[in-house]
Amino acid sequence: MTGAYGSMASVYDEWMRHLDYSAWWHYLRTTFAIGDSQSILELGCGTGNLTKEIAKDGHAVLASDLSCAMLTQAEAKLRDRKNVSFMLLDMRSLPKALGSYDFIVAACDAVNYLRSYDELEQFLHGARALLKPHGLLLFDVHGPGRMAEFSERPERNRVGVKSCYLWSVALHDTLITHRLTGFLRSEDNRWSRFDEIHLQRYFTPTDIAKAATSAGFTHVQVYDFLSASQPHEKSKRLQFSCSAD
């Protein structure tokens, strides 16, 4: 995961403005009965867009990410929120000293950045240890529909006034390699280039259920994202909930 979301952090919100984080949080809150005044650990918080929606409801949030650049953006965005704190964290090695939480949330395919089944198990074991009794782990991953989309449309580009990018994806079995070339325009009208490689792994529902059971979760549910329906072959994103009660 090292090296991703460096220079991209400064334009992440612009490039991802099509995402409706308010609707995303509404889905999680209503589908999984997230009540008032909960303690929530957010993994892979990025620039804090979902964090902002969670914080609006008054929950105590520890927002974390592995990218310093993304955390810097998130902290600047939420500096006035007293119920949010930030921490640089690797979701593969979650320290027990973090305490315990009612909910752990890892959104926006953060779990796909785990490189192997072993790393998936490490994450799930760590998360299980941090959940309070009756606590819930919520995360989403790429679905088969997204993988088909990657295969059918492996290249994309975006041209804007202040930034643009060329993006390509290559699939090697379950390994997903994203190659990003971005260009940023400065105030003096000069353009600078940056390149990033983002590596992800595709996990099947069977992989995840097996790893979650190994980690001590007794109830593992999977849904077609933004619904309470079962996933299907065209599902682009899968939503998981895991509990041990």
PDB file of C-alpha atoms in Angstrom:
ATOM      1  CA  MET A   1       0.000   0.000   0.000  1.00  0.00           C
ATOM      2  CA  THR A   2       2.996   2.307   0.296  1.00  0.00           C
ATOM      3  CA  GLY A   3       3.245   5.043  -2.311  1.00  0.00           C
ATOM      4  CA  ALA A   4      -0.446   5.385  -3.133  1.00  0.00           C
ATOM      5  CA  TYR A   5      -2.364   8.572  -2.436  1.00  0.00           C
ATOM      6  CA  GLY A   6       0.599  10.928  -2.270  1.00  0.00           C
ATOM      7  CA  SER A   7       0.265  13.763  -4.770  1.00  0.00           C
ATOM      8  CA  MET A   8      -3.220  12.542  -5.629  1.00  0.00           C
ATOM      9  CA  ALA A   9      -4.450  13.601  -2.188  1.00  0.00           C
ATOM     10  CA  SER A  10      -4.606  17.265  -3.205  1.00  0.00           C
ATOM     11  CA  VAL A  11      -7.052  16.547  -6.053  1.00  0.00           C
ATOM     12  CA  TYR A  12      -8.820  13.482  -4.681  1.00  0.00           C
ATOM     13  CA  ASP A  13     -12.008  15.364  -3.791  1.00  0.00           C
ATOM     14  CA  GLU A  14     -12.181  16.982  -7.213  1.00  0.00           C
ATOM     15  CA  TRP A  15     -11.730  13.683  -9.011  1.00  0.00           C
ATOM     16  CA  MET A  16     -14.167  11.797  -6.766  1.00  0.00           C
ATOM     17  CA  ARG A  17     -16.871  14.432  -6.541  1.00  0.00           C
ATOM     18  CA  HIS A  18     -19.338  12.045  -8.195  1.00  0.00           C
ATOM     19  CA  LEU A  19     -19.493  10.026  -4.966  1.00  0.00           C
ATOM     20  CA  ASP A  20     -22.447  10.832  -2.704  1.00  0.00           C
ATOM     21  CA  TYR A  21     -21.025  10.375   0.791  1.00  0.00           C
ATOM     22  CA  SER A  22     -24.236  11.559   2.429  1.00  0.00           C
ATOM     23  CA  ALA A  23     -26.165   8.749   0.742  1.00  0.00           C
ATOM     24  CA  TRP A  24     -23.345   6.331   1.588  1.00  0.00           C
ATOM     25  CA  TRP A  25     -23.549   7.131   5.306  1.00  0.00           C
ATOM     26  CA  HIS A  26     -27.360   7.096   5.244  1.00  0.00           C
ATOM     27  CA  TYR A  27     -27.202   3.568   3.844  1.00  0.00           C
ATOM     28  CA  LEU A  28     -24.823   2.350   6.538  1.00  0.00           C
ATOM     29  CA  ARG A  29     -26.656   4.138   9.344  1.00  0.00           C
ATOM     30  CA  THR A  30     -30.116   2.886   8.426  1.00  0.00           C
ATOM     31  CA  THR A  31     -29.296  -0.597   7.143  1.00  0.00           C
ATOM     32  CA  PHE A  32     -27.131  -1.542  10.100  1.00  0.00           C
ATOM     33  CA  ALA A  33     -29.026   0.354  12.813  1.00  0.00           C
ATOM     34  CA  ILE A  34     -26.272   2.703  13.913  1.00  0.00           C
ATOM     35  CA  GLY A  35     -27.855   4.501  16.864  1.00  0.00           C
ATOM     36  CA  ASP A  36     -26.924   7.698  18.661  1.00  0.00           C
ATOM     37  CA  SER A  37     -23.595   8.463  20.350  1.00  0.00           C
ATOM     38  CA  GLN A  38     -21.640   5.484  19.074  1.00  0.00           C
ATOM     39  CA  SER A  39     -17.869   5.028  19.119  1.00  0.00           C
ATOM     40  CA  ILE A  40     -16.630   4.477  15.575  1.00  0.00           C
ATOM     41  CA  LEU A  41     -13.199   3.575  14.210  1.00  0.00           C
ATOM     42  CA  GLU A  42     -12.881   4.466  10.545  1.00  0.00           C
ATOM     43  CA  LEU A  43     -10.134   2.759   8.558  1.00  0.00           C
ATOM     44  CA  GLY A  44      -8.954   4.201   5.257  1.00  0.00           C
ATOM     45  CA  CYS A  45     -10.724   7.502   5.895  1.00  0.00           C
ATOM     46  CA  GLY A  46      -8.982   9.221   2.978  1.00  0.00           C
ATOM     47  CA  THR A  47      -9.694  12.947   2.852  1.00  0.00           C
ATOM     48  CA  GLY A  48     -12.458  12.636   5.422  1.00  0.00           C
ATOM     49  CA  ASN A  49     -15.573  12.866   3.267  1.00  0.00           C
ATOM     50  CA  LEU A  50     -17.394   9.965   4.911  1.00  0.00           C
ATOM     51  CA  THR A  51     -15.893  11.000   8.248  1.00  0.00           C
ATOM     52  CA  LYS A  52     -17.617  14.346   7.894  1.00  0.00           C
ATOM     53  CA  GLU A  53     -21.008  12.685   7.434  1.00  0.00           C
ATOM     54  CA  ILE A  54     -20.464  10.383  10.423  1.00  0.00           C
ATOM     55  CA  ALA A  55     -19.363  13.289  12.605  1.00  0.00           C
ATOM     56  CA  LYS A  56     -22.495  15.283  11.768  1.00  0.00           C
ATOM     57  CA  ASP A  57     -24.494  12.704  13.728  1.00  0.00           C
ATOM     58  CA  GLY A  58     -22.416  13.336  16.838  1.00  0.00           C
ATOM     59  CA  HIS A  59     -20.553  10.036  17.019  1.00  0.00           C
ATOM     60  CA  ALA A  60     -17.079   9.842  18.543  1.00  0.00           C
ATOM     61  CA  VAL A  61     -14.871   9.032  15.557  1.00  0.00           C
ATOM     62  CA  LEU A  62     -11.249   7.958  15.300  1.00  0.00           C
ATOM     63  CA  ALA A  63     -10.470   8.407  11.601  1.00  0.00           C
ATOM     64  CA  SER A  64      -7.353   6.686  10.286  1.00  0.00           C
ATOM     65  CA  ASP A  65      -5.451   6.173   7.066  1.00  0.00           C
ATOM     66  CA  LEU A  66      -2.073   4.898   5.886  1.00  0.00           C
ATOM     67  CA  SER A  67      -1.446   8.007   3.771  1.00  0.00           C
ATOM     68  CA  CYS A  68      -0.100  11.081   5.566  1.00  0.00           C
ATOM     69  CA  ALA A  69      -1.153  13.252   2.634  1.00  0.00           C
ATOM     70  CA  MET A  70      -4.753  12.054   2.793  1.00  0.00           C
ATOM     71  CA  LEU A  71      -4.881  12.538   6.566  1.00  0.00           C
ATOM     72  CA  THR A  72      -3.590  16.093   6.170  1.00  0.00           C
ATOM     73  CA  GLN A  73      -6.499  16.853   3.848  1.00  0.00           C
ATOM     74  CA  ALA A  74      -8.973  15.243   6.248  1.00  0.00           C
ATOM     75  CA  GLU A  75      -7.680  17.115   9.286  1.00  0.00           C
ATOM     76  CA  ALA A  76      -7.901  20.449   7.464  1.00  0.00           C
ATOM     77  CA  LYS A  77     -11.479  19.685   6.448  1.00  0.00           C
ATOM     78  CA  LEU A  78     -12.615  18.683   9.936  1.00  0.00           C
ATOM     79  CA  ARG A  79     -10.488  20.825  12.217  1.00  0.00           C
ATOM     80  CA  ASP A  80     -13.590  22.302  13.882  1.00  0.00           C
ATOM     81  CA  ARG A  81     -15.117  18.926  14.722  1.00  0.00           C
ATOM     82  CA  LYS A  82     -14.380  18.181  18.376  1.00  0.00           C
ATOM     83  CA  ASN A  83     -15.773  14.645  18.139  1.00  0.00           C
ATOM     84  CA  VAL A  84     -13.209  13.534  15.535  1.00  0.00           C
ATOM     85  CA  SER A  85      -9.574  12.573  16.061  1.00  0.00           C
ATOM     86  CA  PHE A  86      -7.070  11.307  13.514  1.00  0.00           C
ATOM     87  CA  MET A  87      -4.340   8.690  13.480  1.00  0.00           C
ATOM     88  CA  LEU A  88      -1.905   7.199  10.982  1.00  0.00           C
ATOM     89  CA  LEU A  89      -2.772   3.493  10.999  1.00  0.00           C
ATOM     90  CA  ASP A  90      -2.046   0.355   9.010  1.00  0.00           C
ATOM     91  CA  MET A  91      -5.193  -1.778   8.969  1.00  0.00           C
ATOM     92  CA  ARG A  92      -3.043  -4.912   8.780  1.00  0.00           C
ATOM     93  CA  SER A  93      -1.695  -4.325  12.291  1.00  0.00           C
ATOM     94  CA  LEU A  94      -4.314  -2.681  14.488  1.00  0.00           C
ATOM     95  CA  PRO A  95      -2.967  -2.216  18.038  1.00  0.00           C
ATOM     96  CA  LYS A  96      -5.192  -3.316  20.921  1.00  0.00           C
ATOM     97  CA  ALA A  97      -4.223  -0.085  22.681  1.00  0.00           C
ATOM     98  CA  LEU A  98      -6.696   1.707  20.406  1.00  0.00           C
ATOM     99  CA  GLY A  99      -9.456   0.632  22.775  1.00  0.00           C
ATOM    100  CA  SER A 100     -12.831  -0.792  21.797  1.00  0.00           C
ATOM    101  CA  TYR A 101     -15.539   0.430  19.439  1.00  0.00           C
ATOM    102  CA  ASP A 102     -19.210  -0.053  18.705  1.00  0.00           C
ATOM    103  CA  PHE A 103     -18.539   0.043  14.974  1.00  0.00           C
ATOM    104  CA  ILE A 104     -15.508  -0.264  12.719  1.00  0.00           C
ATOM    105  CA  VAL A 105     -15.990   1.105   9.204  1.00  0.00           C
ATOM    106  CA  ALA A 106     -13.713   0.625   6.177  1.00  0.00           C
ATOM    107  CA  ALA A 107     -15.367   2.147   3.109  1.00  0.00           C
ATOM    108  CA  CYS A 108     -14.468   2.903  -0.505  1.00  0.00           C
ATOM    109  CA  ASP A 109     -12.857  -0.513  -1.196  1.00  0.00           C
ATOM    110  CA  ALA A 110     -10.123   0.124   1.387  1.00  0.00           C
ATOM    111  CA  VAL A 111     -10.042  -3.617   2.103  1.00  0.00           C
ATOM    112  CA  ASN A 112      -9.065  -4.312  -1.508  1.00  0.00           C
ATOM    113  CA  TYR A 113      -5.732  -2.630  -0.768  1.00  0.00           C
ATOM    114  CA  LEU A 114      -4.813  -5.661   1.320  1.00  0.00           C
ATOM    115  CA  ARG A 115      -2.414  -7.583  -0.896  1.00  0.00           C
ATOM    116  CA  SER A 116      -3.121 -11.171   0.101  1.00  0.00           C
ATOM    117  CA  TYR A 117      -5.442 -13.535   1.930  1.00  0.00           C
ATOM    118  CA  ASP A 118      -3.010 -13.503   4.865  1.00  0.00           C
ATOM    119  CA  GLU A 119      -3.285  -9.713   5.092  1.00  0.00           C
ATOM    120  CA  LEU A 120      -7.067 -10.010   4.935  1.00  0.00           C
ATOM    121  CA  GLU A 121      -6.934 -12.388   7.894  1.00  0.00           C
ATOM    122  CA  GLN A 122      -4.621 -10.022   9.793  1.00  0.00           C
ATOM    123  CA  PHE A 123      -7.051  -7.156   9.292  1.00  0.00           C
ATOM    124  CA  LEU A 124     -10.068  -9.191  10.382  1.00  0.00           C
ATOM    125  CA  HIS A 125      -8.321 -10.556  13.481  1.00  0.00           C
ATOM    126  CA  GLY A 126      -7.252  -7.041  14.454  1.00  0.00           C
ATOM    127  CA  ALA A 127     -10.711  -5.595  13.900  1.00  0.00           C
ATOM    128  CA  ARG A 128     -12.387  -8.397  15.856  1.00  0.00           C
ATOM    129  CA  ALA A 129     -10.182  -7.636  18.871  1.00  0.00           C
ATOM    130  CA  LEU A 130     -11.241  -3.959  18.868  1.00  0.00           C
ATOM    131  CA  LEU A 131     -15.004  -4.462  18.739  1.00  0.00           C
ATOM    132  CA  LYS A 132     -17.153  -4.116  21.825  1.00  0.00           C
ATOM    133  CA  PRO A 133     -19.666  -6.883  22.624  1.00  0.00           C
ATOM    134  CA  HIS A 134     -22.403  -6.706  19.968  1.00  0.00           C
ATOM    135  CA  GLY A 135     -20.113  -4.490  17.873  1.00  0.00           C
ATOM    136  CA  LEU A 136     -20.174  -4.551  14.092  1.00  0.00           C
ATOM    137  CA  LEU A 137     -17.500  -4.413  11.400  1.00  0.00           C
ATOM    138  CA  LEU A 138     -18.686  -2.817   8.150  1.00  0.00           C
ATOM    139  CA  PHE A 139     -16.654  -2.756   4.942  1.00  0.00           C
ATOM    140  CA  ASP A 140     -17.117  -2.913   1.193  1.00  0.00           C
ATOM    141  CA  VAL A 141     -15.091  -4.483  -1.612  1.00  0.00           C
ATOM    142  CA  HIS A 142     -15.113  -4.655  -5.395  1.00  0.00           C
ATOM    143  CA  GLY A 143     -17.810  -6.929  -6.771  1.00  0.00           C
ATOM    144  CA  PRO A 144     -17.759  -9.068  -9.934  1.00  0.00           C
ATOM    145  CA  GLY A 145     -19.421  -6.269 -11.880  1.00  0.00           C
ATOM    146  CA  ARG A 146     -16.538  -3.928 -11.082  1.00  0.00           C
ATOM    147  CA  MET A 147     -14.004  -6.514 -12.177  1.00  0.00           C
ATOM    148  CA  ALA A 148     -15.851  -6.914 -15.471  1.00  0.00           C
ATOM    149  CA  GLU A 149     -15.832  -3.136 -15.849  1.00  0.00           C
ATOM    150  CA  PHE A 150     -12.072  -3.039 -15.283  1.00  0.00           C
ATOM    151  CA  SER A 151     -11.617  -5.680 -17.980  1.00  0.00           C
ATOM    152  CA  GLU A 152     -13.943  -4.036 -20.504  1.00  0.00           C
ATOM    153  CA  ARG A 153     -12.747  -0.481 -19.940  1.00  0.00           C
ATOM    154  CA  PRO A 154      -9.111  -0.601 -18.774  1.00  0.00           C
ATOM    155  CA  GLU A 155      -8.275   3.028 -19.595  1.00  0.00           C
ATOM    156  CA  ARG A 156      -9.853   6.332 -18.592  1.00  0.00           C
ATOM    157  CA  ASN A 157      -8.928   9.974 -18.611  1.00  0.00           C
ATOM    158  CA  ARG A 158     -10.168  13.247 -17.198  1.00  0.00           C
ATOM    159  CA  VAL A 159      -9.327  16.763 -18.360  1.00  0.00           C
ATOM    160  CA  GLY A 160     -10.015  19.746 -16.121  1.00  0.00           C
ATOM    161  CA  VAL A 161      -8.950  23.356 -15.816  1.00  0.00           C
ATOM    162  CA  LYS A 162      -6.587  22.749 -12.900  1.00  0.00           C
ATOM    163  CA  SER A 163      -5.871  19.040 -13.166  1.00  0.00           C
ATOM    164  CA  CYS A 164      -6.140  16.026 -15.420  1.00  0.00           C
ATOM    165  CA  TYR A 165      -5.228  12.360 -15.338  1.00  0.00           C
ATOM    166  CA  LEU A 166      -4.634   9.230 -17.369  1.00  0.00           C
ATOM    167  CA  TRP A 167      -5.665   6.048 -15.582  1.00  0.00           C
ATOM    168  CA  SER A 168      -5.212   2.433 -16.626  1.00  0.00           C
ATOM    169  CA  VAL A 169      -5.883  -0.853 -14.894  1.00  0.00           C
ATOM    170  CA  ALA A 170      -4.418  -4.295 -15.512  1.00  0.00           C
ATOM    171  CA  LEU A 171      -5.771  -7.552 -14.106  1.00  0.00           C
ATOM    172  CA  HIS A 172      -3.512 -10.499 -13.313  1.00  0.00           C
ATOM    173  CA  ASP A 173      -5.651 -13.235 -11.789  1.00  0.00           C
ATOM    174  CA  THR A 174      -6.932 -11.497  -8.617  1.00  0.00           C
ATOM    175  CA  LEU A 175      -4.293  -8.743  -8.583  1.00  0.00           C
ATOM    176  CA  ILE A 176      -5.499  -5.318  -9.724  1.00  0.00           C
ATOM    177  CA  THR A 177      -2.807  -2.831 -10.790  1.00  0.00           C
ATOM    178  CA  HIS A 178      -3.925   0.777 -11.213  1.00  0.00           C
ATOM    179  CA  ARG A 179      -1.462   3.104 -12.955  1.00  0.00           C
ATOM    180  CA  LEU A 180      -2.201   6.784 -12.574  1.00  0.00           C
ATOM    181  CA  THR A 181      -0.476   9.690 -14.302  1.00  0.00           C
ATOM    182  CA  GLY A 182      -1.734  13.031 -13.044  1.00  0.00           C
ATOM    183  CA  PHE A 183      -1.047  16.619 -14.012  1.00  0.00           C
ATOM    184  CA  LEU A 184      -1.558  19.572 -11.668  1.00  0.00           C
ATOM    185  CA  ARG A 185      -1.717  23.217 -12.693  1.00  0.00           C
ATOM    186  CA  SER A 186      -0.091  25.737 -10.357  1.00  0.00           C
ATOM    187  CA  GLU A 187      -1.161  29.343  -9.752  1.00  0.00           C
ATOM    188  CA  ASP A 188       1.516  30.536 -12.182  1.00  0.00           C
ATOM    189  CA  ASN A 189       0.022  28.267 -14.888  1.00  0.00           C
ATOM    190  CA  ARG A 190       2.779  25.680 -14.802  1.00  0.00           C
ATOM    191  CA  TRP A 191       1.923  22.021 -15.009  1.00  0.00           C
ATOM    192  CA  SER A 192       3.567  19.343 -12.874  1.00  0.00           C
ATOM    193  CA  ARG A 193       3.312  15.615 -13.369  1.00  0.00           C
ATOM    194  CA  PHE A 194       3.058  12.808 -10.845  1.00  0.00           C
ATOM    195  CA  ASP A 195       2.776   9.049 -11.200  1.00  0.00           C
ATOM    196  CA  GLU A 196       1.277   6.590  -8.738  1.00  0.00           C
ATOM    197  CA  ILE A 197       0.711   2.848  -8.743  1.00  0.00           C
ATOM    198  CA  HIS A 198      -2.165   1.475  -6.675  1.00  0.00           C
ATOM    199  CA  LEU A 199      -2.203  -2.266  -6.053  1.00  0.00           C
ATOM    200  CA  GLN A 200      -5.381  -4.021  -4.997  1.00  0.00           C
ATOM    201  CA  ARG A 201      -6.541  -7.600  -4.559  1.00  0.00           C
ATOM    202  CA  TYR A 202      -9.940  -9.006  -5.497  1.00  0.00           C
ATOM    203  CA  PHE A 203     -11.487 -11.125  -2.747  1.00  0.00           C
ATOM    204  CA  THR A 204     -14.513 -13.325  -3.345  1.00  0.00           C
ATOM    205  CA  PRO A 205     -17.323 -13.490  -0.779  1.00  0.00           C
ATOM    206  CA  THR A 206     -16.159 -17.024   0.000  1.00  0.00           C
ATOM    207  CA  ASP A 207     -12.619 -15.764   0.720  1.00  0.00           C
ATOM    208  CA  ILE A 208     -13.952 -13.097   3.053  1.00  0.00           C
ATOM    209  CA  ALA A 209     -16.404 -15.370   4.867  1.00  0.00           C
ATOM    210  CA  LYS A 210     -13.663 -17.939   5.471  1.00  0.00           C
ATOM    211  CA  ALA A 211     -11.206 -15.336   6.785  1.00  0.00           C
ATOM    212  CA  ALA A 212     -13.865 -13.698   8.961  1.00  0.00           C
ATOM    213  CA  THR A 213     -14.828 -17.021  10.517  1.00  0.00           C
ATOM    214  CA  SER A 214     -11.159 -17.734  11.200  1.00  0.00           C
ATOM    215  CA  ALA A 215     -10.930 -14.359  12.953  1.00  0.00           C
ATOM    216  CA  GLY A 216     -13.782 -15.225  15.310  1.00  0.00           C
ATOM    217  CA  PHE A 217     -16.754 -13.625  13.601  1.00  0.00           C
ATOM    218  CA  THR A 218     -19.869 -15.777  13.861  1.00  0.00           C
ATOM    219  CA  HIS A 219     -22.221 -13.750  11.673  1.00  0.00           C
ATOM    220  CA  VAL A 220     -21.045 -12.618   8.231  1.00  0.00           C
ATOM    221  CA  GLN A 221     -23.524 -10.991   5.872  1.00  0.00           C
ATOM    222  CA  VAL A 222     -22.976  -9.656   2.345  1.00  0.00           C
ATOM    223  CA  TYR A 223     -25.231  -7.355   0.337  1.00  0.00           C
ATOM    224  CA  ASP A 224     -25.386  -5.682  -3.020  1.00  0.00           C
ATOM    225  CA  PHE A 225     -24.150  -2.188  -2.120  1.00  0.00           C
ATOM    226  CA  LEU A 226     -26.765   0.441  -1.245  1.00  0.00           C
ATOM    227  CA  SER A 227     -29.385  -2.251  -0.729  1.00  0.00           C
ATOM    228  CA  ALA A 228     -30.357  -5.081   1.596  1.00  0.00           C
ATOM    229  CA  SER A 229     -30.484  -7.503  -1.342  1.00  0.00           C
ATOM    230  CA  GLN A 230     -28.188 -10.412  -2.023  1.00  0.00           C
ATOM    231  CA  PRO A 231     -25.288  -9.680  -4.395  1.00  0.00           C
ATOM    232  CA  HIS A 232     -25.347 -10.888  -7.979  1.00  0.00           C
ATOM    233  CA  GLU A 233     -22.918 -11.250 -10.883  1.00  0.00           C
ATOM    234  CA  LYS A 234     -23.371  -7.605 -11.909  1.00  0.00           C
ATOM    235  CA  SER A 235     -22.856  -6.158  -8.416  1.00  0.00           C
ATOM    236  CA  LYS A 236     -20.126  -3.537  -8.645  1.00  0.00           C
ATOM    237  CA  ARG A 237     -19.633  -3.181  -4.904  1.00  0.00           C
ATOM    238  CA  LEU A 238     -20.324  -5.653  -2.099  1.00  0.00           C
ATOM    239  CA  GLN A 239     -21.157  -4.532   1.429  1.00  0.00           C
ATOM    240  CA  PHE A 240     -20.137  -6.779   4.318  1.00  0.00           C
ATOM    241  CA  SER A 241     -21.175  -6.796   7.957  1.00  0.00           C
ATOM    242  CA  CYS A 242     -19.399  -8.986  10.499  1.00  0.00           C
ATOM    243  CA  SER A 243     -20.236  -9.584  14.152  1.00  0.00           C
ATOM    244  CA  ALA A 244     -19.318 -12.107  16.807  1.00  0.00           C
ATOM    245  CA  ASP A 245     -22.631 -12.169  18.680  1.00  0.00           C
TER     246      ASP A 245
END
